[in-house]
Tab-separated table of C-alpha atoms in Angstrom:
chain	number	residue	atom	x	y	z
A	22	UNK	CA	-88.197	-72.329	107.204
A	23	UNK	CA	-91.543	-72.264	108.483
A	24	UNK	CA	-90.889	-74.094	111.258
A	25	UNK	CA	-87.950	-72.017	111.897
A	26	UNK	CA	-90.374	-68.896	111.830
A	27	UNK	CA	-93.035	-70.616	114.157
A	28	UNK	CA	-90.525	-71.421	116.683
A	29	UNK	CA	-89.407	-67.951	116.666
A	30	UNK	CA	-92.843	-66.716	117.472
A	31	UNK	CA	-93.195	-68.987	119.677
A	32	UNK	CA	-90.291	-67.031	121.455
A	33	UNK	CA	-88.167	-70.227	121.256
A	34	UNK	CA	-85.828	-69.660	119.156
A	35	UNK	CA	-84.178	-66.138	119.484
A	36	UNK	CA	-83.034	-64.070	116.604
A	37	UNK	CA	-79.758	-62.017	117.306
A	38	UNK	CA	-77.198	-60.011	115.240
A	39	UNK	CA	-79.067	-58.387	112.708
A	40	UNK	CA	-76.370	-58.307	109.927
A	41	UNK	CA	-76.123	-60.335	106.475
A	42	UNK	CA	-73.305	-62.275	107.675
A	43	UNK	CA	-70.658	-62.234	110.856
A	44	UNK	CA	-68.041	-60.006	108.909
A	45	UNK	CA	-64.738	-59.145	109.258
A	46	UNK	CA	-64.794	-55.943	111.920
A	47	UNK	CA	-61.999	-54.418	110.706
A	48	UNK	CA	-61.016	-54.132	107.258
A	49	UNK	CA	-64.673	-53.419	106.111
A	50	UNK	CA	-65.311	-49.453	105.483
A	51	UNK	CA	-68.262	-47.659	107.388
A	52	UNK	CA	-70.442	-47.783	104.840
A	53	UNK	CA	-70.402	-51.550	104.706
A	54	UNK	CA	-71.176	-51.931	108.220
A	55	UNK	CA	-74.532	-49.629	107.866
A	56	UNK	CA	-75.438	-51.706	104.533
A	57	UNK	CA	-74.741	-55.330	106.623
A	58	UNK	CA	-76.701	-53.735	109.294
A	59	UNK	CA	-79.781	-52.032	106.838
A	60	UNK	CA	-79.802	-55.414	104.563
A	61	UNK	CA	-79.769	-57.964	107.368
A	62	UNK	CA	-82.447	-56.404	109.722
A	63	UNK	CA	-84.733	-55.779	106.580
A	64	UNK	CA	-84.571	-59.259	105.663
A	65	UNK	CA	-84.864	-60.647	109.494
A	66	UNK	CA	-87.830	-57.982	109.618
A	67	UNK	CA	-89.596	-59.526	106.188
A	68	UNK	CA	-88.569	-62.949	106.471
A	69	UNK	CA	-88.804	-63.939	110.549
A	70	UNK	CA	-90.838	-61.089	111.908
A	71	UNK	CA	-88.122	-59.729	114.219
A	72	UNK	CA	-85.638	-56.720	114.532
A	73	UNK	CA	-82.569	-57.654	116.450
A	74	UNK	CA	-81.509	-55.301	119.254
A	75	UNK	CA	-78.271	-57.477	120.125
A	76	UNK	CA	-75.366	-56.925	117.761
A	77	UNK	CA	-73.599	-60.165	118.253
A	78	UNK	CA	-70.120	-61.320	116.219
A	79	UNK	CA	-68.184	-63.332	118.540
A	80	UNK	CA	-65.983	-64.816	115.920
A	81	UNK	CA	-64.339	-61.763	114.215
A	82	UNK	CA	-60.804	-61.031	114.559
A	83	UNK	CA	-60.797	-57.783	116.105
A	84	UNK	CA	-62.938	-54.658	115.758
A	85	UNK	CA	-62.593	-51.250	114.924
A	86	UNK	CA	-63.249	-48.445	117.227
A	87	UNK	CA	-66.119	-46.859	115.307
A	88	UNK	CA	-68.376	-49.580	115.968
A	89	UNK	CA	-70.139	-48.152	118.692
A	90	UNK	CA	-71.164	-45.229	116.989
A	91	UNK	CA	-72.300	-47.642	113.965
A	92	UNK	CA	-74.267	-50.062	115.910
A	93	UNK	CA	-76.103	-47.472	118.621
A	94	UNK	CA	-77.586	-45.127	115.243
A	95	UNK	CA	-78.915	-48.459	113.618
A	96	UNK	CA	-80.413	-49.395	116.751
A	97	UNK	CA	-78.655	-51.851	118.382
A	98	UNK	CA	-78.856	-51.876	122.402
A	99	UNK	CA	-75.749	-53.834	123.107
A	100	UNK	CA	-72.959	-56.198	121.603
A	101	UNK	CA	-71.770	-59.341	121.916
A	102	UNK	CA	-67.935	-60.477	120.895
A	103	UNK	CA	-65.255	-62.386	121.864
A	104	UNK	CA	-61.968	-62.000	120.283
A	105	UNK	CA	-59.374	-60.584	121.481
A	106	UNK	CA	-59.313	-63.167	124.600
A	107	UNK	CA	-58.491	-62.057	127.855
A	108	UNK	CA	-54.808	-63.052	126.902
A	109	UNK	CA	-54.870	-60.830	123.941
A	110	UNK	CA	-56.267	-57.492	125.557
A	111	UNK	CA	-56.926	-56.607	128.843
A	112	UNK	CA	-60.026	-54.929	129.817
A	113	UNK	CA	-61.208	-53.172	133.153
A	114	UNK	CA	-64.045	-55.584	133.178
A	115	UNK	CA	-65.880	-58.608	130.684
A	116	UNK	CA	-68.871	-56.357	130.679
A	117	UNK	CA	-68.246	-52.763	129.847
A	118	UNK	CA	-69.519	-49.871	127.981
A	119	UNK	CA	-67.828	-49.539	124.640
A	120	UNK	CA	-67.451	-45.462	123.755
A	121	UNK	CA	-66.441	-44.434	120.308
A	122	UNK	CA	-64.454	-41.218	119.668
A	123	UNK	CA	-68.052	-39.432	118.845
A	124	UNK	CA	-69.309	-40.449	122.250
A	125	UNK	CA	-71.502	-43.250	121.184
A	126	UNK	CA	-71.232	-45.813	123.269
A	127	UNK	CA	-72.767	-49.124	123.793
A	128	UNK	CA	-73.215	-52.326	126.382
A	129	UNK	CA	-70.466	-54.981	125.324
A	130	UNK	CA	-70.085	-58.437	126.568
A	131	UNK	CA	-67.069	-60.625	126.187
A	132	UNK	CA	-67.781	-64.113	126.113
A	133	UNK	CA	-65.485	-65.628	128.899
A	134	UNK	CA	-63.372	-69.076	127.707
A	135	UNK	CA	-65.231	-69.796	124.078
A	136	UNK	CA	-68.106	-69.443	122.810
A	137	UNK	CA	-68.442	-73.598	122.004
A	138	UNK	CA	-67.820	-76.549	123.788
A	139	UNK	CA	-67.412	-80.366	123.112
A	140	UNK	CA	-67.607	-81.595	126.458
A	141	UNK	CA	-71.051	-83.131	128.200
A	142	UNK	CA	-69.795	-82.045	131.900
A	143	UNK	CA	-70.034	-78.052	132.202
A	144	UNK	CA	-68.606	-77.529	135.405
A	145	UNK	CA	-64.981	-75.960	134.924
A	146	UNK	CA	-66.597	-73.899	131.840
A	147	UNK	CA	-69.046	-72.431	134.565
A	148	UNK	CA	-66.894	-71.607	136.579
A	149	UNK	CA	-64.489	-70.019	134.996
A	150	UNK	CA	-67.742	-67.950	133.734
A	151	UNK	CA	-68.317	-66.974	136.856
A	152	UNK	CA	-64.915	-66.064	137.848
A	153	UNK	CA	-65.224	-63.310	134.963
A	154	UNK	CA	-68.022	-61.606	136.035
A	155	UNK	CA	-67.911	-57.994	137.024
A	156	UNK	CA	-69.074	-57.866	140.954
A	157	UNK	CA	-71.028	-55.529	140.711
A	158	UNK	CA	-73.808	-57.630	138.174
A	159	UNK	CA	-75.361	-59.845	139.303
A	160	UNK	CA	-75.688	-61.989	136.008
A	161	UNK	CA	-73.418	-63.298	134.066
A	162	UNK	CA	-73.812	-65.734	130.253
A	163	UNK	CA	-72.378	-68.785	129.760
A	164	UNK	CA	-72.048	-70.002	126.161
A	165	UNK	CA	-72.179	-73.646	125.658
A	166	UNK	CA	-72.767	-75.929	122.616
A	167	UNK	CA	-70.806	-77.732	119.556
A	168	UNK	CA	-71.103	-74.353	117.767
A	169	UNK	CA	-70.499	-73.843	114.409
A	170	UNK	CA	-68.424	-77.274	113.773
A	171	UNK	CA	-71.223	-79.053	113.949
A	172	UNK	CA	-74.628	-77.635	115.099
A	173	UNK	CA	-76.309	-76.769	118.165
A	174	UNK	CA	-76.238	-77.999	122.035
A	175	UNK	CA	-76.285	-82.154	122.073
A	176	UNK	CA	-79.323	-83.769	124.361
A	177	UNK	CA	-76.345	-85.172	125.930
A	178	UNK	CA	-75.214	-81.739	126.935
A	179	UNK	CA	-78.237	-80.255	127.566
A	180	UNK	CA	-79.063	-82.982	130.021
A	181	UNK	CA	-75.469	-82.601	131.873
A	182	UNK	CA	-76.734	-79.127	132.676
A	183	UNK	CA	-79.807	-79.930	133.636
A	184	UNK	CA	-77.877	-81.902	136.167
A	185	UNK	CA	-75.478	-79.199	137.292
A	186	UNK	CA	-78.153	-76.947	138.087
A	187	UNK	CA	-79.923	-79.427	140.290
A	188	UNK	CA	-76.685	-80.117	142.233
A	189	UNK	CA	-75.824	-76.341	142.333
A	190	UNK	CA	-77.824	-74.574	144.749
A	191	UNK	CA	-75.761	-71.662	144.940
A	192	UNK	CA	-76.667	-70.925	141.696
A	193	UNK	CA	-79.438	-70.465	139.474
A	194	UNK	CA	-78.524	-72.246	136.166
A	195	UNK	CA	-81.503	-71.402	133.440
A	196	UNK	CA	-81.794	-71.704	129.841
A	197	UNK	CA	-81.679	-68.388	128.228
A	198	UNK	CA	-81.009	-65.794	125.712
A	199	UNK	CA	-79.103	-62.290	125.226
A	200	UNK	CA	-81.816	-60.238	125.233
A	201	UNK	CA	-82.778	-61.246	128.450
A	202	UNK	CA	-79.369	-60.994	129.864
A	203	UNK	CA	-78.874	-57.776	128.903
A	204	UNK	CA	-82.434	-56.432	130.302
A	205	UNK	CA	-81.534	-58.290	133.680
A	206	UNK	CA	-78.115	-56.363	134.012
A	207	UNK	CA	-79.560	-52.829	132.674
A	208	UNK	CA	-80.570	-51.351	136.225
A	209	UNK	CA	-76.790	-52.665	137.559
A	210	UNK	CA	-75.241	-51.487	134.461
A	211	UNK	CA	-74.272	-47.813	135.294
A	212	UNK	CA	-71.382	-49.085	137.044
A	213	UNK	CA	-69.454	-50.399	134.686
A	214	UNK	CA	-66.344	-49.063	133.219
A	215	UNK	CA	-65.954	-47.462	130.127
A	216	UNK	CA	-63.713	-48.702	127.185
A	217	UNK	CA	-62.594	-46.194	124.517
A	218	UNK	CA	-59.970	-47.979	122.521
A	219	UNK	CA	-59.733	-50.270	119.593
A	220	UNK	CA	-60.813	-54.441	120.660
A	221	UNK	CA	-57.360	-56.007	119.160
A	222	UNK	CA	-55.867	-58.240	118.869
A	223	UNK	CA	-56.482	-61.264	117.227
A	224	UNK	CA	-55.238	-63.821	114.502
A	225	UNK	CA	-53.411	-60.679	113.189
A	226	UNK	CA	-52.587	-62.170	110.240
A	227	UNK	CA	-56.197	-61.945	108.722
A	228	UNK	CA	-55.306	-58.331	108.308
A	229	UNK	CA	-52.539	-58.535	104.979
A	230	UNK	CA	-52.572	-62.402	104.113
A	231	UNK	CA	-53.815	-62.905	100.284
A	232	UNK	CA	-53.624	-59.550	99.210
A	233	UNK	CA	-55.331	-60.231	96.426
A	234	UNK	CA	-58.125	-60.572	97.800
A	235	UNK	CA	-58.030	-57.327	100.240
A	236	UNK	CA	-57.281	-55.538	96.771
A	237	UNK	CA	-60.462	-56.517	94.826
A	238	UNK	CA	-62.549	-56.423	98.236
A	239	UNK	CA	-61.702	-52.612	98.369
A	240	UNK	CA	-62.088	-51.522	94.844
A	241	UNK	CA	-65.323	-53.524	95.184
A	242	UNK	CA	-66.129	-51.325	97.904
A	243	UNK	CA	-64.847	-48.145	96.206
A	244	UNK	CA	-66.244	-48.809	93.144
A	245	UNK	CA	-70.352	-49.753	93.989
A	246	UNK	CA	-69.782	-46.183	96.322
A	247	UNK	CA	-68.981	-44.612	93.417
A	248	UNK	CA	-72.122	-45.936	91.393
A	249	UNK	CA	-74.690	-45.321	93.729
A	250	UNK	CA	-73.747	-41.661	93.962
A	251	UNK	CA	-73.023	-41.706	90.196
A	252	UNK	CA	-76.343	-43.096	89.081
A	253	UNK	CA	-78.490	-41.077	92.115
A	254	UNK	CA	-77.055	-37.774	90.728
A	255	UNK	CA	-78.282	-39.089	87.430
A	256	UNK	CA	-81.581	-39.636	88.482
A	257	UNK	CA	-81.546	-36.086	89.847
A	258	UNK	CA	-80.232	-34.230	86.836
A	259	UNK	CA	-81.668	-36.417	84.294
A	260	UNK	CA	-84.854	-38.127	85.733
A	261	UNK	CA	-82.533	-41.289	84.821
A	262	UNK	CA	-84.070	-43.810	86.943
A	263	UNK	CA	-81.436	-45.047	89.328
A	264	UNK	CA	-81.034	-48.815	89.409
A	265	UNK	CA	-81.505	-49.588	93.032
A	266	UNK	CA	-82.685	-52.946	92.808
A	267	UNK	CA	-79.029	-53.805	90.970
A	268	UNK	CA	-77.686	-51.783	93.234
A	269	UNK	CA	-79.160	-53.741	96.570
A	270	UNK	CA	-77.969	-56.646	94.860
A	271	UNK	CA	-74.579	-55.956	94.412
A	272	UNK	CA	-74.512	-54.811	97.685
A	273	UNK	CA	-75.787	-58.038	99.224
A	274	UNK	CA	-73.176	-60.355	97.392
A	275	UNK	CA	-70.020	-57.251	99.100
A	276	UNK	CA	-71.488	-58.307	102.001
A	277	UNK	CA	-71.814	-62.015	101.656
A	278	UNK	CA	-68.090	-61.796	100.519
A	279	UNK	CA	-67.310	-59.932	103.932
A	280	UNK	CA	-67.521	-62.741	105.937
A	281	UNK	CA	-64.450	-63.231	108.601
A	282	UNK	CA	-62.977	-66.575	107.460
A	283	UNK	CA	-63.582	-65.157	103.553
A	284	UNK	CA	-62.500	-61.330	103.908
A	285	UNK	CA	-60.060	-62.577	106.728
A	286	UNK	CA	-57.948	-64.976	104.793
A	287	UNK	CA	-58.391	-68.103	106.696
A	288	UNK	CA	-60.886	-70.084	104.066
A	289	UNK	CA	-59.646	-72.979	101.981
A	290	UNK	CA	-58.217	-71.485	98.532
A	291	UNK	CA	-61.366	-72.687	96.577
A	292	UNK	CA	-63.401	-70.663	98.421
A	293	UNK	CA	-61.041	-67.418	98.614
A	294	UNK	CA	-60.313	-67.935	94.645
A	295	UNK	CA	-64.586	-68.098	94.369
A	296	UNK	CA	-64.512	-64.568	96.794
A	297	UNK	CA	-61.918	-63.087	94.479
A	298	UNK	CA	-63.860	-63.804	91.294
A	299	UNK	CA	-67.250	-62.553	93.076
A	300	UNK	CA	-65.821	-59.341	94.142
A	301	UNK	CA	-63.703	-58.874	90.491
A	302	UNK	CA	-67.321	-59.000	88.989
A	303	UNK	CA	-68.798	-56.409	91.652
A	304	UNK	CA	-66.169	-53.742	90.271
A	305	UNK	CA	-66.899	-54.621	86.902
A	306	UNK	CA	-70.726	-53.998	87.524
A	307	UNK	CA	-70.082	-51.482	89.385
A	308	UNK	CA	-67.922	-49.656	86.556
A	309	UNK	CA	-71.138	-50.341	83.986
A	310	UNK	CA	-73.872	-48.481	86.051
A	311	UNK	CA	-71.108	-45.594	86.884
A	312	UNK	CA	-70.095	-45.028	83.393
A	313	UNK	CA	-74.062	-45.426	81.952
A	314	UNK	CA	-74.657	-42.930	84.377
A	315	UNK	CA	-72.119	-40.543	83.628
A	316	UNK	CA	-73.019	-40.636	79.774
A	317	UNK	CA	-76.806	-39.959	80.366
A	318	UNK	CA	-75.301	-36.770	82.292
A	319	UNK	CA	-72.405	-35.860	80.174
A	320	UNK	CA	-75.555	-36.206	77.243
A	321	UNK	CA	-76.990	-33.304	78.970
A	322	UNK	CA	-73.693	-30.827	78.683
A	323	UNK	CA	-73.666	-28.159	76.625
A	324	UNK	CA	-70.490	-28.910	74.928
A	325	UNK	CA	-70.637	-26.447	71.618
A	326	UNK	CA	-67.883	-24.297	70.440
A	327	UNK	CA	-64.661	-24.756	69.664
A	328	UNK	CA	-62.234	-26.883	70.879
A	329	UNK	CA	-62.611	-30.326	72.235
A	330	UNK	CA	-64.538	-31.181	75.549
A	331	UNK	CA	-63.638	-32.725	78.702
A	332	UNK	CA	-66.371	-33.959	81.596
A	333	UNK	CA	-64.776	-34.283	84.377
A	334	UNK	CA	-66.638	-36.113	87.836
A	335	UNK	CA	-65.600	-35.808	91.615
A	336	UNK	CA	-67.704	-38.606	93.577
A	337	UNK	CA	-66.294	-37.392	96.644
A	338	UNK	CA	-68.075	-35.132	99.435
């Protein structure tokens, strides 16, 4: 881990994202993409030294059309996806601005073919890289590497591009990273087009398969909601402490458990059984620090007089 945070100072090894995990970008509310978002870049900030201005989750399947508007106010600068494919939704252009129905919109790139590859010779995957970029940029990103079935780029790999770039001399083949992208195409960007729909879709079956699971992942949801505001408007009209380190780490393991392949469905059933049973205990924490904090109010109601007494709460807006 050290060495991890060296090379990262060292500006070699480039920190993007800025979330707990890659979730699922659709079936997550709002409020759990601010808390993936407000968790992750604390702990990148803390632990590596870094804020990440490139939201990046190119394996989700799908994603909602509030995400600009989400990602813009917790300072992200631009995005990074790639499903749906070109086959699954057409779009005026692989680089676009993403609008949300506030307004908020934000620099998106689509990641042209895949995002991995297994081969040592590059040359078809750069080119048909090249064939998706807009005309009017200038730059364009090519994703290469065994990915995430197996680690990073092979020497092997690394080496065949070495020799591509020496043998193209129409283009300029470097070794990069996101951020930089993204600051090379800012001056160009302005004439982009402007997206303001929905990115789906993809693998729709992630959406309803093991309902089960969707079930306890939404009263998990629903229920910690409901204890934060229960136990903060304890703290206010008792001087009830509010437990906000149980709180944070309740919401870390909802967000752990929001991770595409888990929330999505397409795990092995050990691990979406293990997901199930993590979220199940979420709702039941989440019901102990709710109804704790509704006693040490209800303990402050004048109930006397006759007749029996009823507390009711509304934890909505």
């Amino acid at each position: 881990f050290a060495a991890i945070r060296e090379l990262i100072q060292a500006g070699r090894w480039h920190v993007v994202n800025g979330m707990v995990i890659q979730p699922d970008m659709n079936l997550p509310q709002g409020e759990s993409f601010v808390r993936q978002i407000l968790l992750g870049k604390q702990y990148m900030r803390d632990r590596l030294g870094v804020e990440p201005r490139i939201a990046y989750c190119v394996d989700s399947f799908g994603h909602t059309g509030a995400l600009p508007q989400i990602f813009t106010k917790c300072g992200f600068d631009a995005y990074v996806f790639m499903r749906p494919g070109p086959h699954e939704k057409t779009l005026p252009s692989e680089v676009f601005w993403w609008q949300a129905p506030d307004g908020s919109r934000i620099l998106t790139f689509r990641i042209a073919a895949t995002y991995e590859t297994r081969a040592v010779d590059h040359q078809a995957h750069v080119e048909r890289t090249l064939a998706a970029k807009p005309d009017v940029l200038n730059d364009t990103m090519c994703f290469f590497g065994v990915g995430n079935h197996g680690g990073g780029p092979t020497k092997a790999q690394i080496e065949g591009i070495q020799r591509l770039a020496s043998e193209r001399t129409d283009l300029n083949l470097a070794f990069s990273w996101p951020d930089a992208y993204f600051a090379a195409v800012a001056r160009e960007a302005s004439g982009l087009p402007t997206v303001t729909e929905e990115l789906q879709f993809h693998a729709i079956g992630c959406y309803s398969v093991n309902s089960a699971l969707k079930r306890s992942h939404r009263k998990a949801e629903c229920g910690l909601l409901f204890a934060e505001r229960m136990t903060v408007l304890a703290e206010h009209w008792t001087g009830r402490p509010a437990p906000m380190e149980q709180l944070r780490t309740l919401w870390w393991e909802l967000c752990f458990n929001q991770f595409h392949d888990t929330l999505g469905g397409s795990s092995v059933k050990e691990a979406e059984d293990d997901a199930i049973r993590a979220l199940d205990g979420i709702c039941a924490s989440a019901e102990r620090l709710a109804n704790n904090a509704m006693r040490a109010i209800g303990a402050q109601v004048n109930t006397s007089g006759p007749g029996e007494a009823v507390i009711l709460f509304n934890p909505a807006g």
